[in-house]
Coordinates of C-alpha atoms and ligand atoms in Angstrom, one line a residue:
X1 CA 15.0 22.4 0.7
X2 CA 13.4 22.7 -2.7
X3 CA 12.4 19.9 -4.5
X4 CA 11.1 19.2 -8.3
X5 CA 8.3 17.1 -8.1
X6 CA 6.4 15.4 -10.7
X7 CA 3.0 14.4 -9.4
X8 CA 1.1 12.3 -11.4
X9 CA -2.8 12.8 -11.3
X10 CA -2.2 16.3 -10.3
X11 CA -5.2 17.5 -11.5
X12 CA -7.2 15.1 -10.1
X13 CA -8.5 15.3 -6.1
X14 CA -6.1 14.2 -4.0
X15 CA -3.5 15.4 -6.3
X16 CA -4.6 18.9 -7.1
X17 CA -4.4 19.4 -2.7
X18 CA -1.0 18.2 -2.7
X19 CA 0.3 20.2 -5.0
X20 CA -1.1 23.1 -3.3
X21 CA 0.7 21.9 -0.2
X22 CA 4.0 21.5 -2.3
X23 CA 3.7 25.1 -4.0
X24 CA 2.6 26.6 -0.8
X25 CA 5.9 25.2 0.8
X26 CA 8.3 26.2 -2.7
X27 CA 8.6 23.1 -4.0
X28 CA 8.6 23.2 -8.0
X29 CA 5.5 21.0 -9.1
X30 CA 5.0 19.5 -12.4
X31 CA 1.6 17.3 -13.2
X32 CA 1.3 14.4 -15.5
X33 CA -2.5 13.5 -15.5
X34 CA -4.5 12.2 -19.0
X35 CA -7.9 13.6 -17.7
X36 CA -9.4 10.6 -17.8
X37 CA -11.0 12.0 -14.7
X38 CA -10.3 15.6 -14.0
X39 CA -10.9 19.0 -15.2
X40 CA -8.3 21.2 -16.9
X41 CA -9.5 24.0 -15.1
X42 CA -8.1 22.6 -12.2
X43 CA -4.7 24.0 -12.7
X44 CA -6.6 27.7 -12.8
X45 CA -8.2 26.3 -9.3
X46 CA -4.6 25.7 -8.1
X47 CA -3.0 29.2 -9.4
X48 CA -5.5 31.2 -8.0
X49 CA -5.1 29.5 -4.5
X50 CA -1.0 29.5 -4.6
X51 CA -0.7 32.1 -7.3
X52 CA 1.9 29.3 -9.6
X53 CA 0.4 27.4 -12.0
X54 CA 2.7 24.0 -12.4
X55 CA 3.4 23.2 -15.6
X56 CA 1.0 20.3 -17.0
X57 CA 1.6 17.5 -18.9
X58 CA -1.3 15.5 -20.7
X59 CA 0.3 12.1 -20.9
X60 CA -1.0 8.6 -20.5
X61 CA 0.6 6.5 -18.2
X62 CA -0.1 3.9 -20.7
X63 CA 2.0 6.0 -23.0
X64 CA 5.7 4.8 -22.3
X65 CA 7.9 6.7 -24.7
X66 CA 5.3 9.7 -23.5
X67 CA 6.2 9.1 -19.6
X68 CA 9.7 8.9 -20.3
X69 CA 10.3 12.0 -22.4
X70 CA 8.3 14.0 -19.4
X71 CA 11.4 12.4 -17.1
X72 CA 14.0 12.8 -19.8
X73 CA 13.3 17.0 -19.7
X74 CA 12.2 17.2 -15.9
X75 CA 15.0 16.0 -13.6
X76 CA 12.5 15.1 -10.6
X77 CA 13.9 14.9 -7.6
X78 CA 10.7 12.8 -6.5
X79 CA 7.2 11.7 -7.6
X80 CA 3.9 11.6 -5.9
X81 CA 2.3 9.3 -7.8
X82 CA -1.8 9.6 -7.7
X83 CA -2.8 8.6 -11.0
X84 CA -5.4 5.9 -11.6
X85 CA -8.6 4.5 -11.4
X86 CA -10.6 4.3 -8.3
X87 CA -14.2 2.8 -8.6
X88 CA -14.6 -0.2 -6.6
X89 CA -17.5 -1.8 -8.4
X90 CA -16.4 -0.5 -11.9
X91 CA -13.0 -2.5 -11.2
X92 CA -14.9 -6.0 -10.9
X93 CA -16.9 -5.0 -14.5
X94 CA -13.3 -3.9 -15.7
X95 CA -10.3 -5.8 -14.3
X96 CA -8.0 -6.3 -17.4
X97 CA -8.8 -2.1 -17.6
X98 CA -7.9 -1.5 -14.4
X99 CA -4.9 -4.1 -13.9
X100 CA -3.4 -2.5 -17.2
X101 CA -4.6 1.0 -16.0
X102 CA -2.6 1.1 -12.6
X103 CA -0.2 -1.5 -12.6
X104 CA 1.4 -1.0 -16.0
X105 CA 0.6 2.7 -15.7
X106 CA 3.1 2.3 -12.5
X107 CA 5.6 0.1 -14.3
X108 CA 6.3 2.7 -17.0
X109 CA 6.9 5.1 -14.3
X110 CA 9.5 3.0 -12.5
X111 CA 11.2 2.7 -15.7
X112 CA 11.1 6.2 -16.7
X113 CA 12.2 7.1 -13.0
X114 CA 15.2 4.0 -13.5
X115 CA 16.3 5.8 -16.9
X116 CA 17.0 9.1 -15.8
X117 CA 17.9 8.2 -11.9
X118 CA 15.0 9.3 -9.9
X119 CA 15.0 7.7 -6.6
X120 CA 12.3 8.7 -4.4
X121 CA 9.2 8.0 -5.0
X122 CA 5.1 8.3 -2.5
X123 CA 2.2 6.1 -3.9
X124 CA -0.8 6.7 -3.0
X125 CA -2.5 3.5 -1.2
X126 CA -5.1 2.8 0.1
X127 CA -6.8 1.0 3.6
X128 CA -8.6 -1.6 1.1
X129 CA -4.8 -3.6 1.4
X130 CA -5.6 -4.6 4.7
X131 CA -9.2 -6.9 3.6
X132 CA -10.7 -8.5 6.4
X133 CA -9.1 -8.1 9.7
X134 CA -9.8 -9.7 12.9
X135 CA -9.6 -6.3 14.7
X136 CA -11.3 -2.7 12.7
X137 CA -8.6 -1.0 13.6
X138 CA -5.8 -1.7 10.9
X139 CA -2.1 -1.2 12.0
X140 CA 0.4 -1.2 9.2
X141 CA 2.0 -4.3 10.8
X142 CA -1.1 -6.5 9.7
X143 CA -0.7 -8.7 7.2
X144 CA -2.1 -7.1 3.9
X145 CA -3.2 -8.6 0.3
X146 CA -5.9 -11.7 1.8
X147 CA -9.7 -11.5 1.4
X148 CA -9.5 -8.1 -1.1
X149 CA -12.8 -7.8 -2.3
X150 CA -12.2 -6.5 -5.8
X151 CA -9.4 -6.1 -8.9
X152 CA -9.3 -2.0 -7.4
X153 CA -7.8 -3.1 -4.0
X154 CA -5.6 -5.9 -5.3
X155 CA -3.9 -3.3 -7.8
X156 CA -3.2 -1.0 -4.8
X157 CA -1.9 -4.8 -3.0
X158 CA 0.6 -6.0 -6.1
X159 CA 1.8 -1.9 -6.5
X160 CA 2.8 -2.1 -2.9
X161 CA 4.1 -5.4 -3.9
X162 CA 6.3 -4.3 -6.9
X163 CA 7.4 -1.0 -5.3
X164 CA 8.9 -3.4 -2.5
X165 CA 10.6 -5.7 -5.1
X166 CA 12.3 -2.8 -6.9
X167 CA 13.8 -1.4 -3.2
X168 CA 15.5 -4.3 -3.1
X169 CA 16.9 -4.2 -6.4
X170 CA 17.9 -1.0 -5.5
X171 CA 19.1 -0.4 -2.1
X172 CA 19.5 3.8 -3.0
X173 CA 15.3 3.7 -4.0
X174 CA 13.2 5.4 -1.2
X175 CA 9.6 4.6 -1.2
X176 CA 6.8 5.8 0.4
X177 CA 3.9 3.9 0.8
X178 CA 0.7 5.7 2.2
X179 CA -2.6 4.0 2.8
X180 CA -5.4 6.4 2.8
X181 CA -8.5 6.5 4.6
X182 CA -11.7 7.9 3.5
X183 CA -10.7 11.3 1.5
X184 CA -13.3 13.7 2.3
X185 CA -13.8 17.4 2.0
X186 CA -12.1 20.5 -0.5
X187 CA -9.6 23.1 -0.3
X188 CA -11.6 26.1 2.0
X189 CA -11.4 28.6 -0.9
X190 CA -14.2 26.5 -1.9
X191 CA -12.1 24.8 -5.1
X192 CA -10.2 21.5 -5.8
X193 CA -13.1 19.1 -4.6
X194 CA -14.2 15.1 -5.2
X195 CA -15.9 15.8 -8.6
X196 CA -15.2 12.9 -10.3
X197 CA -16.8 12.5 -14.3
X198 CA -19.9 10.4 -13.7
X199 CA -21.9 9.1 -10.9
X200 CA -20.2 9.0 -8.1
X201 CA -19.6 6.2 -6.0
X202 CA -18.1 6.8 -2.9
X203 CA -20.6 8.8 0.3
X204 CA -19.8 12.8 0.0
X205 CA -19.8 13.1 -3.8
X206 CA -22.6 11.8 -3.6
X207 CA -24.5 13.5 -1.0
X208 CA -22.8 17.0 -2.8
X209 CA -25.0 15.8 -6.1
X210 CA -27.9 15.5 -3.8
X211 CA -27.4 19.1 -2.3
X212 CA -27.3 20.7 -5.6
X213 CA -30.1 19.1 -6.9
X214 CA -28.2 16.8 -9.5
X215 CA -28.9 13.8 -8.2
X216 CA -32.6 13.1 -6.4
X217 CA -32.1 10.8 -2.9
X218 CA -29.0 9.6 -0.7
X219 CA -29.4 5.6 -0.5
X220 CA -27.9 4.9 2.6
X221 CA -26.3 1.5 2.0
X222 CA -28.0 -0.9 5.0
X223 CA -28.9 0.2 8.4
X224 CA -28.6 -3.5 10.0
X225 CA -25.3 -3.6 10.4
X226 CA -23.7 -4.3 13.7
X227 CA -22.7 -1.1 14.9
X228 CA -24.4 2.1 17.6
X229 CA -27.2 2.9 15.1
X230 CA -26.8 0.5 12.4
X231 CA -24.8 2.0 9.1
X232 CA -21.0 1.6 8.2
X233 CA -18.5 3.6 9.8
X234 CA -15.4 4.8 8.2
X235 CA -12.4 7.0 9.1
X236 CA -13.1 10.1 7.3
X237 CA -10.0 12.6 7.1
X238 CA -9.6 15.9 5.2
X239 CA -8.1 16.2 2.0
X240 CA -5.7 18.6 3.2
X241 CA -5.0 17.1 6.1
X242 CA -4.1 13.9 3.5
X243 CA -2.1 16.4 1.7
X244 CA -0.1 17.6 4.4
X245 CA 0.7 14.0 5.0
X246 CA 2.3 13.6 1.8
X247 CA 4.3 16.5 3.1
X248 CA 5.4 15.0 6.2
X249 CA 6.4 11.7 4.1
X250 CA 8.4 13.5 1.4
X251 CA 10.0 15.1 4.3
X252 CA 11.2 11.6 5.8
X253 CA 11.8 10.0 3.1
X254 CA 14.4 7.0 3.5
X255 CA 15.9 4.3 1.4
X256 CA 14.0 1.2 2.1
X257 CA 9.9 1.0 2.0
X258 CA 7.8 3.1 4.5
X259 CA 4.5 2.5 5.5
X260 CA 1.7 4.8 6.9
X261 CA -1.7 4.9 7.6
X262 CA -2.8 8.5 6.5
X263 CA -6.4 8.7 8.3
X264 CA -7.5 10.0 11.5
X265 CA -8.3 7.2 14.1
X266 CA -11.7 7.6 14.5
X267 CA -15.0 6.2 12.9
X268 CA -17.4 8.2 12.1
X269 CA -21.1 6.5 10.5
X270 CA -22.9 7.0 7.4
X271 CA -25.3 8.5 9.6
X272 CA -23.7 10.6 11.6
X273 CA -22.2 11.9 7.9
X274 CA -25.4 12.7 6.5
X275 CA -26.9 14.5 10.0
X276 CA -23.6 16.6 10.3
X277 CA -23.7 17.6 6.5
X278 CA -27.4 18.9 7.0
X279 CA -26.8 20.4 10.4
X280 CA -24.3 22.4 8.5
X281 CA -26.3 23.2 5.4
X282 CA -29.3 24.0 7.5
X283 CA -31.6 21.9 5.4
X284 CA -32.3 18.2 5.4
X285 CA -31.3 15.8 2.7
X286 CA -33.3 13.5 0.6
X287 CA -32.3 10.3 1.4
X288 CA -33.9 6.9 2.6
X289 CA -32.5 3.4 3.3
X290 CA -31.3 0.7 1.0
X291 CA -30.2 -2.6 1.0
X292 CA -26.5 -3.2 1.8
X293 CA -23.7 -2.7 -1.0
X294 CA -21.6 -5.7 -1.7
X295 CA -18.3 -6.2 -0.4
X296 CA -18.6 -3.4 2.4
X297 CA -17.3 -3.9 5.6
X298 CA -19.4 -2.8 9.2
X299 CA -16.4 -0.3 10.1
X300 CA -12.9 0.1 9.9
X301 CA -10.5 2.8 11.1
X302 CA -6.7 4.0 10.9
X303 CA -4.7 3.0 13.9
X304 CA -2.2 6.7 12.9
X305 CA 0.1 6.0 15.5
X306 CA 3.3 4.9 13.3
X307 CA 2.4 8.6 11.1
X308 CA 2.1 10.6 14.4
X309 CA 5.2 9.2 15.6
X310 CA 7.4 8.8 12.5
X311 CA 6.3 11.6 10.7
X312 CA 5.3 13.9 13.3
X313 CA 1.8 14.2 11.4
X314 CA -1.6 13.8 12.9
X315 CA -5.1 14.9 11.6
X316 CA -6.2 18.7 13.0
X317 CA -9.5 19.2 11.0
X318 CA -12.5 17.4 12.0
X319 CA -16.0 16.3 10.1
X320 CA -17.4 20.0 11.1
X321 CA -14.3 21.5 9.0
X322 CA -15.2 18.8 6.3
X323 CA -18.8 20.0 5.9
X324 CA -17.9 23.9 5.5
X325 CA -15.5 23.6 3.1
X326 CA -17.8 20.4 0.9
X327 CA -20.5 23.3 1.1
X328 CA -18.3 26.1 0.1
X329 CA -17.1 23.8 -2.8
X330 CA -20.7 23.5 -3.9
X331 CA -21.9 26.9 -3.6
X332 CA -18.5 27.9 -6.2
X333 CA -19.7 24.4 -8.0
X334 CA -23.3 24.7 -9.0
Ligands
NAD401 P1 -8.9 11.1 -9.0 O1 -9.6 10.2 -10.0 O2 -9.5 12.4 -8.7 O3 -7.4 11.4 -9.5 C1 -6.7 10.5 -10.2 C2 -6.1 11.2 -11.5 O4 -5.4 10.2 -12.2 C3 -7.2 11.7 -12.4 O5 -7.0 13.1 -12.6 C4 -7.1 10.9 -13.7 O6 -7.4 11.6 -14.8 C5 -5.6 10.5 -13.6 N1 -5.3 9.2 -14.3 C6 -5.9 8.0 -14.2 N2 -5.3 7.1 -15.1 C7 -4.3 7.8 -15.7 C8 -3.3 7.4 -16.6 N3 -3.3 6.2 -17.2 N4 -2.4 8.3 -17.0 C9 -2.4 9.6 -16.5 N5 -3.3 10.0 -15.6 C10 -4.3 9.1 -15.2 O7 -8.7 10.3 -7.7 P2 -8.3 10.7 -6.3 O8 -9.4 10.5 -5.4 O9 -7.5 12.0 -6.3 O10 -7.2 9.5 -5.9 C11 -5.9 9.7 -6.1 C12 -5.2 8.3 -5.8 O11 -5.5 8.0 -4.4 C13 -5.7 7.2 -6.7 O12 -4.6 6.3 -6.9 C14 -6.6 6.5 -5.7 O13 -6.7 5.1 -6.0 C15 -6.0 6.7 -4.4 N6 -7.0 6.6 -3.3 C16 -8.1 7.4 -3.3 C17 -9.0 7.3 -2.3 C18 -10.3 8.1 -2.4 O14 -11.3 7.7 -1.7 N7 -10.4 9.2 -3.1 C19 -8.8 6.4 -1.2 C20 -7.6 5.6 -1.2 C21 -6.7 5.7 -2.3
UDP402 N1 -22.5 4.8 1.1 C1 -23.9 5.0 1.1 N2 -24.5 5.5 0.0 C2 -23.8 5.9 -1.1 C3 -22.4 5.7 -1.1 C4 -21.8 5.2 0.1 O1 -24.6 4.6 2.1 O2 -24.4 6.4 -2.0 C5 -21.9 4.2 2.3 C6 -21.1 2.9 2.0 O3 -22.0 1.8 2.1 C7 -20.0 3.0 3.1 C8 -19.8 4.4 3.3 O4 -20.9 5.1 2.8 O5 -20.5 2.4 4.3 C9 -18.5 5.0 2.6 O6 -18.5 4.6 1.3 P1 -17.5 5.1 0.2 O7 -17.9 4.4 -1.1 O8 -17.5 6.6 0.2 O9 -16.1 4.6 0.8 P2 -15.6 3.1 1.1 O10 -16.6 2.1 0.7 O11 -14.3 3.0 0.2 O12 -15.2 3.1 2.5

């Protein structure tokens, strides 16, 4: 059945996929974003891959009358709520920023969405909840919140938190909580990639600024760590296969608090990332090896049983399928 979704930081990476995912399937979409970090142009990206352009809204979530006149007109029957920062390290130069940023961003919402009756609602989390686990394969049963290395993971933690609270205030409120893995990858038309405003932090963006020349080495972050040859490893998964699990949860949504692990079981190392990204661009990479970045872990993965099971979702694209369309995003990108 057709839905009217508002999807907040639709323009950004994540968001932009899922509401291609969302038109694709007939859903009515409508973005909020303030382009703190996207591109206008995105919304051209998304029309010319669905053919609908959603209507956009540029509103700050910080901007509570704002957020609640886009509810008082829309009559959502959900939200997908993506808007926010992101950087790790930025977070511990900027924690008032990013406390204010996404946790009072997220408490206007759920005031907006209490005003006009809007009851479901998916956030996008994020693995960084789980901290330091015993075992590298996290389970959404673990305990979450202890040993978070930075303000960006303990606003994901007191999000999840709050969302949980307000369930229980109301019993009718559906929430979907999704902890993502390592977002990788862009739409295979080659549009709606991880182009963030800046340098980038996070592995692929960075390598893409690499390949096109923007940005002169790859510093691989340590190679003594204790794993097969010595760099992190991380459970990379597909933006659209991410974006197809936001499909699958708005699907299932229940009243209560779900949880899932969006990410696709297996780790895959900084190294074997950088070899497969130059096997597929035929040319090697400038890169060499630096000292290890703070507060990273050796490895962690998704255990995605509870999503295969619940939701019926699994990943079905692979690092191979990652590299293709990353290159076909640069080549459209230069
Ligand atoms: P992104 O930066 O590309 O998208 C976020 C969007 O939110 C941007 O378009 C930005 O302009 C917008 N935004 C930020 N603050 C806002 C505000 N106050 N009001 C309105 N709009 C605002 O990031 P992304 O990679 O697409 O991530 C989406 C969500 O997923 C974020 O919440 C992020 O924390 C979470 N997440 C991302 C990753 C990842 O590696 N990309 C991993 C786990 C979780
Ligand atoms: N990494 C790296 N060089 C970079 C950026 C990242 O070697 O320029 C490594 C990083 O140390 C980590 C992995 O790549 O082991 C994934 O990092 P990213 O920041 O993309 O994700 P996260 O730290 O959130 O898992």
């Amino acid at each position: 059945m057709s839905q009217r979704i508002l999807v907040t930081g639709g323009t950004g990476y994540i968001g932009s996929n899922t509401a291609v995912e969302l038109l694709s399937a007939g859903h009515e979409v409508e973005i909020l974003d303030n382009l703190y970090n996207s591109k206008i142009e995105v919304l051209d990206e998304i029309e010319q891959i669905t053919g609908k352009k959603p209507k956009f809204h540029q509103v700050d979530l910080l901007d509570e009358a704002g957020v609640t006149r886009v509810f008082k007109e829309g009559n959502f029957d959900a939200v997908i709520h993506f808007a926010g920062y992101k950087a790790v390290g930025e977070s511990v130069d900027k924690p008032l920023e990013y406390y204010e940023n996404n946790v009072t961003g997220t408490l206007h919402l759920l005031k907006a969405m209490r005003e006009t009756g809007v009851k479901k609602i998916i956030f996008s989390s994020s693995a960084t909840v789980y901290g330091v686990q015993e075992s590298p394969e996290y389970v959404e049963t673990m305990q979450t919140g202890g040993h978070l290395s930075n303000p960006y993971g303990r606003t994901k933690y007191f999000i999840e938190e709050i969302l949980k609270d307000y369930s229980v205030a109301d019993p009718e409120f559906q929430v979907c909580l999704l902890r993502y893995f390592n977002p990788v990858g862009a739409h295979p038309a080659g549009l709606l990639g991880d182009d963030p405003n800046g340098i980038p932090n996070n592995l692929m963006p960075f390598i893409m600024r690499v390949a096109n020349g923007h940005l002169p080495e790859l510093k691989i972050f340590g190679d003594d760590y204790p794993t097969e040859d010595g760099t992190c490893r991380r459970d990379y998964i597909h933006v659209v296969d991410l974006a197809k699990g936001h499909m699958a949860a708005l699907d299932h949504l229940k009243p209560g608090v779900s949880i899932y692990n969006l990410g696709s079981g297996k780790p895959t190392s900084v190294k074997e990332i950088v070899t497969a990204f130059e096997r597929a661009r035929g040319e090697e990479l400038p890169k060499s090896i630096a000292p290890r970045r703070s507060g990273d872990l050796p490895e962690f993965w998704a255990n995605p049983a509870k999503a295969k099971a619940e939701l019926n979702w699994q990943t079905e694209l692979d690092i191979d399928d990652v590299m293709r369309d990353t290159l076909a995003y640069i080549a459209k990108h230069a």
